[in-house]
Structure formats: structure tokens, C-alpha cells
mmCIF file of C-alpha atoms in Angstrom:
data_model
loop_
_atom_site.group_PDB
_atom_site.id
_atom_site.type_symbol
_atom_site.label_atom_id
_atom_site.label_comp_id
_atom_site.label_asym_id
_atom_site.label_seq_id
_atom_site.Cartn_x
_atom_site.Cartn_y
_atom_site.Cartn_z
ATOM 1 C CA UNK A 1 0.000 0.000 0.000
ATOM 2 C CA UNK A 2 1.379 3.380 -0.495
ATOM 3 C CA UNK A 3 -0.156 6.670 -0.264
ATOM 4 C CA UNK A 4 1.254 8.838 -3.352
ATOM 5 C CA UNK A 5 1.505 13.442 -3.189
ATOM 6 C CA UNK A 6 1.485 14.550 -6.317
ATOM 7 C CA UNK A 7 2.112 18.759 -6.089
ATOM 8 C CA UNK A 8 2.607 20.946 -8.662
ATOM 9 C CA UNK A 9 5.589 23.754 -8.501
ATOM 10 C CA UNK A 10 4.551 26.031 -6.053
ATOM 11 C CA UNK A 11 7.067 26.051 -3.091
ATOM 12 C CA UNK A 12 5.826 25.702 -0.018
ATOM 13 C CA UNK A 13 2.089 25.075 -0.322
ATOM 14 C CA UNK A 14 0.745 24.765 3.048
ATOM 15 C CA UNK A 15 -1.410 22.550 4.566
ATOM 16 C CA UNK A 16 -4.195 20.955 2.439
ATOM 17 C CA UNK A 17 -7.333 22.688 1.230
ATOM 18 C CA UNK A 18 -9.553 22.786 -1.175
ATOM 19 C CA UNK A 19 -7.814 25.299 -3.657
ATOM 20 C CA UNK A 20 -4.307 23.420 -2.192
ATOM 21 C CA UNK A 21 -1.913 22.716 -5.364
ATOM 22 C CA UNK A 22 -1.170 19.157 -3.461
ATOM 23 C CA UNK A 23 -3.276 15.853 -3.097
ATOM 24 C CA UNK A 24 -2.545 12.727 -1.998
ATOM 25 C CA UNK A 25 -4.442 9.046 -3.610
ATOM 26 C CA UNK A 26 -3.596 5.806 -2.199
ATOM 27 C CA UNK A 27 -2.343 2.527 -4.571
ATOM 28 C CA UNK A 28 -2.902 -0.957 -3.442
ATOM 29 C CA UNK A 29 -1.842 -4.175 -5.621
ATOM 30 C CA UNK A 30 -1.655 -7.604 -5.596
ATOM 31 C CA UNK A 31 -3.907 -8.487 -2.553
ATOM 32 C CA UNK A 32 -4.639 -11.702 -4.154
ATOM 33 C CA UNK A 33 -6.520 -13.360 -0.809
ATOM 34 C CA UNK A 34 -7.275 -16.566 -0.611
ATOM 35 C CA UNK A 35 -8.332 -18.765 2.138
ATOM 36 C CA UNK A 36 -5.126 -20.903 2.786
ATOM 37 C CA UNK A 37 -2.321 -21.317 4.580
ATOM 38 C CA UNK A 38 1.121 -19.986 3.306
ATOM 39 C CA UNK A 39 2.471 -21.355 0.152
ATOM 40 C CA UNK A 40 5.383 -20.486 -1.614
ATOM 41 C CA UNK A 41 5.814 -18.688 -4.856
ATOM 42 C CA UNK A 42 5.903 -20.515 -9.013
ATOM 43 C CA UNK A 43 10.063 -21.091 -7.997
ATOM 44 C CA UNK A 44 9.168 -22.087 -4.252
ATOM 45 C CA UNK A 45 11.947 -19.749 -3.222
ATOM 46 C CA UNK A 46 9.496 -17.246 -1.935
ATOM 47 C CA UNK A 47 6.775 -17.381 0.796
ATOM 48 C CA UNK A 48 3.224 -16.418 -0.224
ATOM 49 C CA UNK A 49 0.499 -15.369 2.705
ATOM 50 C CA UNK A 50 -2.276 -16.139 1.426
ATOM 51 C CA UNK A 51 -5.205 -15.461 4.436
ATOM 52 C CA UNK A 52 -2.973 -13.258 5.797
ATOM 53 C CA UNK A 53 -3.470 -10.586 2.928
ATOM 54 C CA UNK A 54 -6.988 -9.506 4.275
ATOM 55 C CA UNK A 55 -4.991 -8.382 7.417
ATOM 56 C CA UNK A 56 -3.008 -6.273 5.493
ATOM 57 C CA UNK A 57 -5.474 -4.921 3.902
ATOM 58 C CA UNK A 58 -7.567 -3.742 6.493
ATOM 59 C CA UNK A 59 -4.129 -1.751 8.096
ATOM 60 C CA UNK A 60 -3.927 -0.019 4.958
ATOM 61 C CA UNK A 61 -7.756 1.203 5.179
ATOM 62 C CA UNK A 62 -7.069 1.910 8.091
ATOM 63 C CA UNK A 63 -4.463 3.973 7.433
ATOM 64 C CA UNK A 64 -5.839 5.629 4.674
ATOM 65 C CA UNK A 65 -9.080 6.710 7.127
ATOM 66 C CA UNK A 66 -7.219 7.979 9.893
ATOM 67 C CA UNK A 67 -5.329 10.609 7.591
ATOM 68 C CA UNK A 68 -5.903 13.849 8.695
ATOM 69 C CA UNK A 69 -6.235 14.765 4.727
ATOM 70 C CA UNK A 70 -7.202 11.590 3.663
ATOM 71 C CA UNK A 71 -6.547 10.506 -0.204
ATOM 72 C CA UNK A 72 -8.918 11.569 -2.968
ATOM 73 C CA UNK A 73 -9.346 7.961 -4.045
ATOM 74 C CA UNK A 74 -7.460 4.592 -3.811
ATOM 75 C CA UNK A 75 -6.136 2.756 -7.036
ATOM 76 C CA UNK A 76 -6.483 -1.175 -6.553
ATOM 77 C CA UNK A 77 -3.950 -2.385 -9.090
ATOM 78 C CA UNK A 78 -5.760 -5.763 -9.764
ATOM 79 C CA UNK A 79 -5.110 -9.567 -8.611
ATOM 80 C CA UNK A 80 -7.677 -8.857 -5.785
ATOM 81 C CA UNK A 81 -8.048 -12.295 -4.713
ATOM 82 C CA UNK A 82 -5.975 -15.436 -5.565
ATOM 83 C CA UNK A 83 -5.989 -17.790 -8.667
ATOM 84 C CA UNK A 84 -6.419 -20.885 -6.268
ATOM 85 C CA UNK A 85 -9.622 -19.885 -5.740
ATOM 86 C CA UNK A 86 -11.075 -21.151 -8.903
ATOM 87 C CA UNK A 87 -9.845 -24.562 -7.484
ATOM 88 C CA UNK A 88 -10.968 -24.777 -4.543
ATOM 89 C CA UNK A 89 -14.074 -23.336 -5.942
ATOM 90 C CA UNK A 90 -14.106 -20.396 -3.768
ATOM 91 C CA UNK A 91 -13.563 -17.055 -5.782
ATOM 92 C CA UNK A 92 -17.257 -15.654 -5.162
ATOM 93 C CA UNK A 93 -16.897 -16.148 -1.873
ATOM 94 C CA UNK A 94 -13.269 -14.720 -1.339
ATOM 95 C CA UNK A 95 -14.433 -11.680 -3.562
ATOM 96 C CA UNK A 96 -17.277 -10.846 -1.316
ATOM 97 C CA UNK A 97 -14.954 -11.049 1.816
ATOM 98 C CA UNK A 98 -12.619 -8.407 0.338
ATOM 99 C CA UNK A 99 -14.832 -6.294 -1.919
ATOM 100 C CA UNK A 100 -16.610 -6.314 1.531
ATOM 101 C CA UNK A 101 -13.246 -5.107 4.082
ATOM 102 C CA UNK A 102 -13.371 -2.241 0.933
ATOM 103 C CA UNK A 103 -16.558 -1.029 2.184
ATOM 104 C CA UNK A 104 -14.976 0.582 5.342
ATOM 105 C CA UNK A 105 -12.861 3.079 2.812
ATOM 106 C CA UNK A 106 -14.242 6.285 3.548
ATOM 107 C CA UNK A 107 -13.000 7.027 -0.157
ATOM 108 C CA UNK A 108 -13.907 5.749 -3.761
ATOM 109 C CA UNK A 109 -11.690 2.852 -4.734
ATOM 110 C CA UNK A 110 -11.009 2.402 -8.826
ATOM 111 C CA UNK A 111 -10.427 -1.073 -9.583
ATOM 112 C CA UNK A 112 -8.244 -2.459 -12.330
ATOM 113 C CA UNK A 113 -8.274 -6.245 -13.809
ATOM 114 C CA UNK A 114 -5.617 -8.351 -13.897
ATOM 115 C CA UNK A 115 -4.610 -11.984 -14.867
ATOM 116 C CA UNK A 116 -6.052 -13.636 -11.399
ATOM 117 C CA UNK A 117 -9.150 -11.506 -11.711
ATOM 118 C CA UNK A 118 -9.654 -14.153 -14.975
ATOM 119 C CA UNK A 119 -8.407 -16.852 -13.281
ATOM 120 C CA UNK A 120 -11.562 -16.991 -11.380
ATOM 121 C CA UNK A 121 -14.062 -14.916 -13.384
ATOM 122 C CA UNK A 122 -14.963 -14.986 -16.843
ATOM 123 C CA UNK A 123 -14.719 -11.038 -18.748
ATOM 124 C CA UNK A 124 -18.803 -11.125 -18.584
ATOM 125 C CA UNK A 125 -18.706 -11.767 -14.809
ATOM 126 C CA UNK A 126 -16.365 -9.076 -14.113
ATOM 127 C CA UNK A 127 -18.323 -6.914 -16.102
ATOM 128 C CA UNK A 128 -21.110 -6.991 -14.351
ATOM 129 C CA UNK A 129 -19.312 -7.397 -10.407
ATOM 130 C CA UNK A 130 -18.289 -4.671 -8.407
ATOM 131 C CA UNK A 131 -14.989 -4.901 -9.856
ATOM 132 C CA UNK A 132 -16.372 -2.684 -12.746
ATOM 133 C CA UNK A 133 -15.955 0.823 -11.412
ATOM 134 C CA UNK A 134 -16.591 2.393 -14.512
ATOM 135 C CA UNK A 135 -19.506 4.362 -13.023
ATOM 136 C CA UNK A 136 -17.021 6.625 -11.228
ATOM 137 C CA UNK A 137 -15.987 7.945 -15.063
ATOM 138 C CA UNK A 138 -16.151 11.339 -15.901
ATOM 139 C CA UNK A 139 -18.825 12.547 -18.350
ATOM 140 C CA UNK A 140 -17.156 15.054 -21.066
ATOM 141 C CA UNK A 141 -20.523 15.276 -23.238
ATOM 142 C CA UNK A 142 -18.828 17.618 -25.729
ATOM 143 C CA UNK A 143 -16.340 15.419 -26.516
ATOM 144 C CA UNK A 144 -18.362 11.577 -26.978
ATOM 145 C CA UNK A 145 -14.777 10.518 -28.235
ATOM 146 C CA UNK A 146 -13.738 10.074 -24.772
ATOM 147 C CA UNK A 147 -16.253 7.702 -24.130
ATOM 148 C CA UNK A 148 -14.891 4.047 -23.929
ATOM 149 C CA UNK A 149 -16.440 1.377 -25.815
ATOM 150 C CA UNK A 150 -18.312 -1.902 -24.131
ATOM 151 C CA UNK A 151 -15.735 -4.414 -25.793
ATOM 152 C CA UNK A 152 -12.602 -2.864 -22.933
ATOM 153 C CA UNK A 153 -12.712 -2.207 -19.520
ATOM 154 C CA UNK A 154 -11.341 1.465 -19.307
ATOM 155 C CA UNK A 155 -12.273 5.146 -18.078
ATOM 156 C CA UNK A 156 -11.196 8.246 -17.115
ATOM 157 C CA UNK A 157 -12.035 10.476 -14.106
ATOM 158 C CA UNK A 158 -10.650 13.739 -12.500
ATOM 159 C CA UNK A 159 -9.656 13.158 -9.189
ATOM 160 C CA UNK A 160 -8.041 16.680 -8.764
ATOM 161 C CA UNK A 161 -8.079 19.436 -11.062
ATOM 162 C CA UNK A 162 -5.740 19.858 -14.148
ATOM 163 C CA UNK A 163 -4.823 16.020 -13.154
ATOM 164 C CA UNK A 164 -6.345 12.887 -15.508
ATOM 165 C CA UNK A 165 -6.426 9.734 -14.217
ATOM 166 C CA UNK A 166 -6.813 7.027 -17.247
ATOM 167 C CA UNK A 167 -7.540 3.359 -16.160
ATOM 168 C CA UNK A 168 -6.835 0.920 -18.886
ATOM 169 C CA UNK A 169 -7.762 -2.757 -19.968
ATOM 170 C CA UNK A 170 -4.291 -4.450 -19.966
ATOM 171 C CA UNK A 171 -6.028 -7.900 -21.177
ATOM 172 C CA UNK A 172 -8.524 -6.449 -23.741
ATOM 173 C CA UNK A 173 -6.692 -8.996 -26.049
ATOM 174 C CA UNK A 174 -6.066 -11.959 -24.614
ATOM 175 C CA UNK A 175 -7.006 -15.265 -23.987
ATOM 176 C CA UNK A 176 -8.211 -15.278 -20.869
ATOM 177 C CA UNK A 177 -11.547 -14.379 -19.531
ATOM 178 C CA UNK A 178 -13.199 -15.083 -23.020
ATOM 179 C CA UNK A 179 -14.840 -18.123 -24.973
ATOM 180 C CA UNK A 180 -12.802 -20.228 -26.537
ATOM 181 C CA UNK A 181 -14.865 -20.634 -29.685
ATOM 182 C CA UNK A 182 -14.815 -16.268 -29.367
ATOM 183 C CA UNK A 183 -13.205 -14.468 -32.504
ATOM 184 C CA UNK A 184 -11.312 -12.793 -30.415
ATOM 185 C CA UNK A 185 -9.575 -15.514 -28.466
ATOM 186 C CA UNK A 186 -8.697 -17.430 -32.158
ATOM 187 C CA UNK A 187 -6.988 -14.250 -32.681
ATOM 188 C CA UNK A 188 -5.201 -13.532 -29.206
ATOM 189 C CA UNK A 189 -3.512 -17.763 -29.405
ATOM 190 C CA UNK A 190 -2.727 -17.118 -32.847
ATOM 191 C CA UNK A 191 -0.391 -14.264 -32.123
ATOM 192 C CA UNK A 192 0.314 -16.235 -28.835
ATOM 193 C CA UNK A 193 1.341 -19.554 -31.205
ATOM 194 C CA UNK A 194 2.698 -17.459 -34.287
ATOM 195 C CA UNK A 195 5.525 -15.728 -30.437
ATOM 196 C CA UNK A 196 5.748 -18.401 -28.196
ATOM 197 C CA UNK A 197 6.177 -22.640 -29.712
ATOM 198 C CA UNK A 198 6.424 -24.254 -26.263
ATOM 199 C CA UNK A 199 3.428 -26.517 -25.693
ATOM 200 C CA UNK A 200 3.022 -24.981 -22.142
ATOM 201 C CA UNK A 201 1.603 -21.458 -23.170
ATOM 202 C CA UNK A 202 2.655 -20.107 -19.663
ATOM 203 C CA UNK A 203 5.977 -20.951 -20.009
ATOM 204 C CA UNK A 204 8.611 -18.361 -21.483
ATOM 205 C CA UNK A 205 11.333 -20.973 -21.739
ATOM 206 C CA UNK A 206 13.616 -20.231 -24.941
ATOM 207 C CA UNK A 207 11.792 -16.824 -26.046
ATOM 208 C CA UNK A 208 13.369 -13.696 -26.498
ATOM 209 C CA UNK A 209 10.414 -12.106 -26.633
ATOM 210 C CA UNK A 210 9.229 -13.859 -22.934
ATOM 211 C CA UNK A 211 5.746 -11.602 -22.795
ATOM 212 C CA UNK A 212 4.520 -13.623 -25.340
ATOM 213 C CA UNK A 213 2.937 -15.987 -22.574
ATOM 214 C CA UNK A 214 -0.373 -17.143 -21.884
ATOM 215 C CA UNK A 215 -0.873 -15.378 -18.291
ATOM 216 C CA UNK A 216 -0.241 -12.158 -20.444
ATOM 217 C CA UNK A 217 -2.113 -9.720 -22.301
ATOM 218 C CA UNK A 218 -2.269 -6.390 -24.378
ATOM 219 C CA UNK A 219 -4.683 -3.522 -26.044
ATOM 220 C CA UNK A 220 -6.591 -3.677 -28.635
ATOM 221 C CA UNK A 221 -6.487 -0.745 -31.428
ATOM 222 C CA UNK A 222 -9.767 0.199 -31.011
ATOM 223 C CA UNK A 223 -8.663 1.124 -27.191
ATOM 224 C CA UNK A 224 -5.840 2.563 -27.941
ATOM 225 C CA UNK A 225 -7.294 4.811 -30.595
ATOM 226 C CA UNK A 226 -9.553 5.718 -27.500
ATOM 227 C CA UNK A 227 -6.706 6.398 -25.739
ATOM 228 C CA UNK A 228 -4.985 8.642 -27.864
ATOM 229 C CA UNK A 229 -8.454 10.927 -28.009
ATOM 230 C CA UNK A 230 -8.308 11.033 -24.300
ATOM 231 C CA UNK A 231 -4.782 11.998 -24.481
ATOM 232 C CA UNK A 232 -5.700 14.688 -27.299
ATOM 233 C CA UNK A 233 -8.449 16.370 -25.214
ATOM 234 C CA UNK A 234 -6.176 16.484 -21.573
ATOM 235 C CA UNK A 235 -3.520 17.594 -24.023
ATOM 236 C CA UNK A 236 -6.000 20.743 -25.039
ATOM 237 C CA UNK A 237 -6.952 21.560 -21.381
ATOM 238 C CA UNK A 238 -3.286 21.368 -19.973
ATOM 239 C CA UNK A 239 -3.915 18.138 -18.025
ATOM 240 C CA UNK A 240 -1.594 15.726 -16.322
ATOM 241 C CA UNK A 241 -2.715 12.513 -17.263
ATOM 242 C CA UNK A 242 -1.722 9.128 -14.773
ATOM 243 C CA UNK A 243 -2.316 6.256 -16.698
ATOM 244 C CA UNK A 244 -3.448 3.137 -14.620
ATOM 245 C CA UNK A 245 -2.958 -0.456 -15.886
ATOM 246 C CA UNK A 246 -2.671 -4.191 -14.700
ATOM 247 C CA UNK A 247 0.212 -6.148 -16.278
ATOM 248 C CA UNK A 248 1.984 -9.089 -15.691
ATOM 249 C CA UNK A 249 5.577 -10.149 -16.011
ATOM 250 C CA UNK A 250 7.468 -12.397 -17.451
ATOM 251 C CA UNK A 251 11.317 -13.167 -16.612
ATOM 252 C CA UNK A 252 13.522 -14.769 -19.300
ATOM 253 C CA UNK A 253 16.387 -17.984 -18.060
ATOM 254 C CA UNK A 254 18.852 -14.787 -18.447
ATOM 255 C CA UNK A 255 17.184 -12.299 -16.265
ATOM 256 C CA UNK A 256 18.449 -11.483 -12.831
ATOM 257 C CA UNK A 257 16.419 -12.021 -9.525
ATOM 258 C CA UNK A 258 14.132 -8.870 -9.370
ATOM 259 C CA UNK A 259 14.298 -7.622 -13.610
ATOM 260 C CA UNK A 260 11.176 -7.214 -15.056
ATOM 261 C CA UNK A 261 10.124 -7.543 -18.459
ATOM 262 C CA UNK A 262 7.051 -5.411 -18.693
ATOM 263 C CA UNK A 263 5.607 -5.218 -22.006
ATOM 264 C CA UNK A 264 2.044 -6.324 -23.177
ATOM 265 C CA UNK A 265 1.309 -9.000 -25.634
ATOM 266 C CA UNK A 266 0.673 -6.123 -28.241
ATOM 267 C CA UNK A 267 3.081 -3.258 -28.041
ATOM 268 C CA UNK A 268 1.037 0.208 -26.848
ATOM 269 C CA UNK A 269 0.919 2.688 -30.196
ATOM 270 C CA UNK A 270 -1.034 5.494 -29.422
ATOM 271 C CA UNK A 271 1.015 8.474 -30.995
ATOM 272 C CA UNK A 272 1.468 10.016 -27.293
ATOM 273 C CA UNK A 273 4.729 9.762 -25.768
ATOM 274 C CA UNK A 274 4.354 7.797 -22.875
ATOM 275 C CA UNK A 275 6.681 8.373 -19.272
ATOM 276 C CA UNK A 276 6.935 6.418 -16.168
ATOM 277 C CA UNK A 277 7.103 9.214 -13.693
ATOM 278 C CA UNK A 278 6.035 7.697 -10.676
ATOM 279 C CA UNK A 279 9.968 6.960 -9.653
ATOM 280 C CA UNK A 280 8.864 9.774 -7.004
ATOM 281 C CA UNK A 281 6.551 10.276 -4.871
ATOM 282 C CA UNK A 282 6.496 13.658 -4.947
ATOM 283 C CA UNK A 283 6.121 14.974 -8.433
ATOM 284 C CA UNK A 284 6.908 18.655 -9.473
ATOM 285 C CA UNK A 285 5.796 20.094 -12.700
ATOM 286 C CA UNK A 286 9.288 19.913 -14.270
ATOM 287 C CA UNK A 287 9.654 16.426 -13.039
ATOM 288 C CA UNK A 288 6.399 15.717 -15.037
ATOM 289 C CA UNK A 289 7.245 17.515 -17.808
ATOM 290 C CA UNK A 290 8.548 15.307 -20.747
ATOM 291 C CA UNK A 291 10.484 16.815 -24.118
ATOM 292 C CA UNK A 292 8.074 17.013 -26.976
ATOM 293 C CA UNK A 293 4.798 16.421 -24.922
ATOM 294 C CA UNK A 294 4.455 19.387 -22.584
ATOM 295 C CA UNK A 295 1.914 17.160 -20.682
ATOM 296 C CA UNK A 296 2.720 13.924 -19.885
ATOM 297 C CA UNK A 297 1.424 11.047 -18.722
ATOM 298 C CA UNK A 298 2.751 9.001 -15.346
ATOM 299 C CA UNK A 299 2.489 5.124 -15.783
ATOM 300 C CA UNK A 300 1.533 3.302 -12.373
ATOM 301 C CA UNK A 301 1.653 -0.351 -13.005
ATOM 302 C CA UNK A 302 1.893 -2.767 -10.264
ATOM 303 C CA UNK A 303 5.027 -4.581 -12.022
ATOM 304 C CA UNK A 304 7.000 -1.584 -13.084
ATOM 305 C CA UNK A 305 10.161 -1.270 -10.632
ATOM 306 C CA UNK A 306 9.783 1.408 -8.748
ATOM 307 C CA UNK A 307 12.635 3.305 -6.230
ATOM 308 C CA UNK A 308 10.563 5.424 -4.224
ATOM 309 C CA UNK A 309 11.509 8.563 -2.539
ATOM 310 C CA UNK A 310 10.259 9.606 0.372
ATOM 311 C CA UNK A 311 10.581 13.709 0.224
ATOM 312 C CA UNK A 312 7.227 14.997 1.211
ATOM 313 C CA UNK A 313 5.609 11.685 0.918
ATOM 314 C CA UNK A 314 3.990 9.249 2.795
ATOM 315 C CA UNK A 315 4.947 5.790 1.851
ATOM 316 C CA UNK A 316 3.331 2.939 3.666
ATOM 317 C CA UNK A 317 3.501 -0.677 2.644
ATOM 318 C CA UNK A 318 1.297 -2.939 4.661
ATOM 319 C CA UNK A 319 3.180 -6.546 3.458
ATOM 320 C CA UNK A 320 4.641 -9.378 4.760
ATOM 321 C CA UNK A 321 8.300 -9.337 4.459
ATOM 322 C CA UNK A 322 10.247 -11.758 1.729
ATOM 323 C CA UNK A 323 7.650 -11.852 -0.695
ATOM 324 C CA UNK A 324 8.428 -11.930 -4.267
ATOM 325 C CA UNK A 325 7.272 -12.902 -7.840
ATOM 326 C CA UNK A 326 8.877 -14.107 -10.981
ATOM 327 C CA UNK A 327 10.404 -10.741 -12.022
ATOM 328 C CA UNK A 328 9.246 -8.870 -9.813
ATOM 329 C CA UNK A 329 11.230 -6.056 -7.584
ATOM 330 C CA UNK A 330 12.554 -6.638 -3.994
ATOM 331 C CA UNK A 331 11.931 -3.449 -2.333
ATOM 332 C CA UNK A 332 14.176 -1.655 0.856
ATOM 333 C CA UNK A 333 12.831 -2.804 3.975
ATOM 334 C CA UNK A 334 10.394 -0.140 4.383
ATOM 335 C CA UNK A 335 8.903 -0.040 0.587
ATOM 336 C CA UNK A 336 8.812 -3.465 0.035
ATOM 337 C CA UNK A 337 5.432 -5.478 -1.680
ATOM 338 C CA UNK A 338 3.992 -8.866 -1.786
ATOM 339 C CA UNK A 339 3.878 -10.212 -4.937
ATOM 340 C CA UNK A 340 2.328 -13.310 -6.545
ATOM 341 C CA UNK A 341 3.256 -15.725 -8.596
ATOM 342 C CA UNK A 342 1.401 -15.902 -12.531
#
């Protein structure tokens, strides 16, 4: 869990207010509860708390509530509950337990979907769960552009002025979640088949592209033309724009413990430059500035390594220690995660 300030270049700015130039949202990832005892993770190198999650959880709520300028919203960077679920036959009820510890937020929640949300749900269940959040979108009725389509999971809302936040569907194309006599998932394992020729589809064994795995996924043009027309309207009204996403990782034989490789199953192309800027958690206009694209847009994925600093920040993570997944980052003792395995 970690509560982010984002503040724009006014020195000093004083204690929080309405008309203050600094706000604060929380980010959450990889809860991924389940109803088990500890496991280890896909290398068995790593421990994995499984029940334990929901404890953590509920400190970071709590946290989050007792701020004396509590966070405009919290972003719940997907794997909410546990793939073993689906197994044991559980993922309803596991879903219910934490969707239901969410209730005591005292602030909206945006939820993003990621590989174990489709490990236990099909794409039509999701849609209509309270993992959709898309009725916290903004409405921009002069510009029907910026409306998503039905076929993706993606909004866009205004947490703060001047400040964009743009939740995106990271497995729009992909093969999980979907029918398998669907169009679309005959398309998503033929570029899966055409990338990866190991029989296990999870696997990354031998590729040197290694996101070319089933667990994976990627945008479809159709959302990333949407994108770019988001991008093209905050662009026009001098917006910051945070772009929120669920992806997965996938480490090749020759990658070191805690490299990620972090790119979809279908490379972004929206004609936007694109900038991780969340390497801070304080972010200054300059610092969000970017060469060529005077407003740019800060990438908060729950896979991407990030070295936090803690200058005007509060950074809180509410984890077991000596968690990790494949790929994934080991943190410094007090900004470490949990991850999970694939």
C-alpha cells in the first residue's frame, strides 16, 4: 500500500485545502486473498500469505481513514483475490470477503483487472461485479470521443483538477476471460502460437520475446485509438494525465532475480509519448514535464520497478516481508510489496 503526493511547482504550499496545489491518492496491488495457509511462490523460493493478505489490507484502510487529509481515491492495481480460488471453488466467496473489508474506505476505490481476476471470473462476470468501477468515469458530453467502448474495460475520471487519471484494460486482447470458440480468443492464441512454440503457453522458456505468454495480455487498437483521443483532449486543457494499468511479467532464463520484463502481448501505439514518472513520490511540474509532450502522462503499473523517494511523501507498505514474484522487484525494507506468482 502506499499513499502517493502529487504537487505541482509552487514552493511551499501549506497545509491541504480545497484550492491546495497538493493531493494525496492511495495505490494498493496484488492483494490476491485466498483462504489458505502460506504457500510459496511458481520457484518455491518465496513465501506467499495467502489469508494473511486480508490483514493487510484492512491496516492499509485503516491507514488511509485515519489521515488527517485523507486521499482523494485509492487505485487497486488488480489480482484482488488469488488464482487458487477457482480450485478450490471459492472465488465468489473470497471476492465478497474483500470487496466487503473495501466497504470501510471512507474514499472511492477504482479497480483495475488483472490476470487472477480471470483466473476466477470470466470477462462477462467481471463486467457486471463490483470490480467494474466504470460508473465513477467522468462525463465530457462535448467530446463523446472520450467515451470508452463496451468491448474494454477502461475510463477516465478527474480526481483533482488539471490532473487525468486514465484506467486501462491491460487484457482487452487476450485469452483469458473469453470463450474459446470467441473471434477474439482465435486471434489472441494465434499471435500467442505465431511468439511463443512451447506446448506450455505459460511458459517463457527459450523466447526472447518472454511476454509472449499465456498469463499475459495487451490492447486492442480500437482502445488505444480511444486512448490517444483522451490523451488529445487532456492535451487541449493542460492536463496531467496518470495512466493506470494491470500487467503481468514475465522473466527470461537470463534475467536477474528482481528484472522485469514489462511489455504487453501487443506493443502500446497510441502516438502520445508515454513516461513512467512515478519513480517519485512527490512529483513537481518539471519532473512531469517530458520533451516534446508538454503534458505527460505518469504510468503506475503494479510490475513496473519502482525506487521510491520519500521527500514529502507518505509511503506505507502494509506486506509481509520476503515476498516476491517471478520478475518482480525486492523493495528496501520499508517499501517493500507482496507479490504473486502468474
Amino acid at each position: 500500500m502506499k499513499t502517493l503526493e502529487v504537487m505541482d511547482d509552487k514552493p511551499d504550499p501549506g497545509p491541504l485545502s480545497e484550492s491546495s496545489e497538493l493531493f494525496s491518492f492511495g495505490v494498493i496491488a496484488d492483494i490476491q486473498y485466498a483462504d489458505l495457509e502460506d504457500g510459496y511462490n511458481f520457484q518455491g523460493s518465496r513465501r506467499r500469505y495467502y489469508r494473511h493478505s486480508l490483514l493487510h489490507l484492512q491496516c492499509a484502510i485503516e491507514h488511509w481513514n485515519k489521515e488527517s487529509s485523507p486521499p482523494c481515491c485509492v487505485l487497486q492495481l488488480g489480482d484482488i483475490i488469488d488464482g487458487y480460488n477457482a480450485q478450490y471453488k471459492a472465488s465468489e466467496k473470497s471476492l465478497e470477503l474483500v470487496l466487503n473489508t473495501f466497504q470501510t474506505l471512507k474514499v472511492p476505490v477504482h479497480h483495475t483487472w488483472g490476470n487472477h481476476e480471470f483466473y476466477n471470473f470470466s470477462r462477462d462476470y467481471l463486467t457486471n461485479s463490483k470490480l467494474n468501477t466504470r460508473f465513477l468515469e467522468d462525463q465530457i458530453a462535448c467530446h463523446p470521443e472520450t467515451m470508452p467502448s463496451e468491448s474494454y474495460y477502461a475510463y477516465h475520471f478527474v480526481p483533482f483538477p488539471k490532473f487525468r487519471f486514465i484506467l486501462l484494460d491491460a487484457y482487452d486482447m487476450s485469452v483469458l476471460g473469453v470463450d474459446q470458440s470467441s473471434p477474439k480468443f482465435q486471434q489472441c492464441l494465434k499471435i500467442l502460437r505465431e511468439h511463443n512454440p512451447n506446448t506450455e503457453l505459460n511458459s517463457p522458456q527459450g523466447l526472447s520475446e518472454p511476454q509472449f505468454v499465456q498469463f499475459n495480455g495487451g490492447f486492442s487498437q480500437e482502445q488505444l485509438n480511444w486512448l490517444n483521443e483522451v490523451l488529445t483532449f487532456s492535451d487541449r486543457n493542460q492536463e496531467k494525465v496518470v495512466i493506470i494499468a494491470k500487467q503481468s511479467s514475465a522473466a527470461s532464463p537470463h534475467q536477474h532475480h528482481g528484472e522485469v520484463s514489462e511489455r504487453p502481448l501487443r506493443a502500446a501505439s497510441a502516438r502520445r509519448r508515454v513516461t513512467d514518472v512515478t519513480k517519485t513520490t512527490t512529483l513537481s511540474k518539471e519532473e512531469l514535464q517530458v520533451p516534446a509532450f508538454p503534458h505527460s502522462v505518469a504510468s503506475l503499473t503494479n510490475e513496473i520497478p519502482l525506487h521510491w523517494r520519500r521527500a514529502k511523501s507518505r509511503c506505507m507498505l502494509g506486506r509481509p516481508e520476503g515476498e516476491a514474484e517471478l520478475g518482480e522487484v525486492s523493495r528496501s525494507r520499508m517499501e517493500r510489496r507482496v507479490g504473486r506468482p502468474s
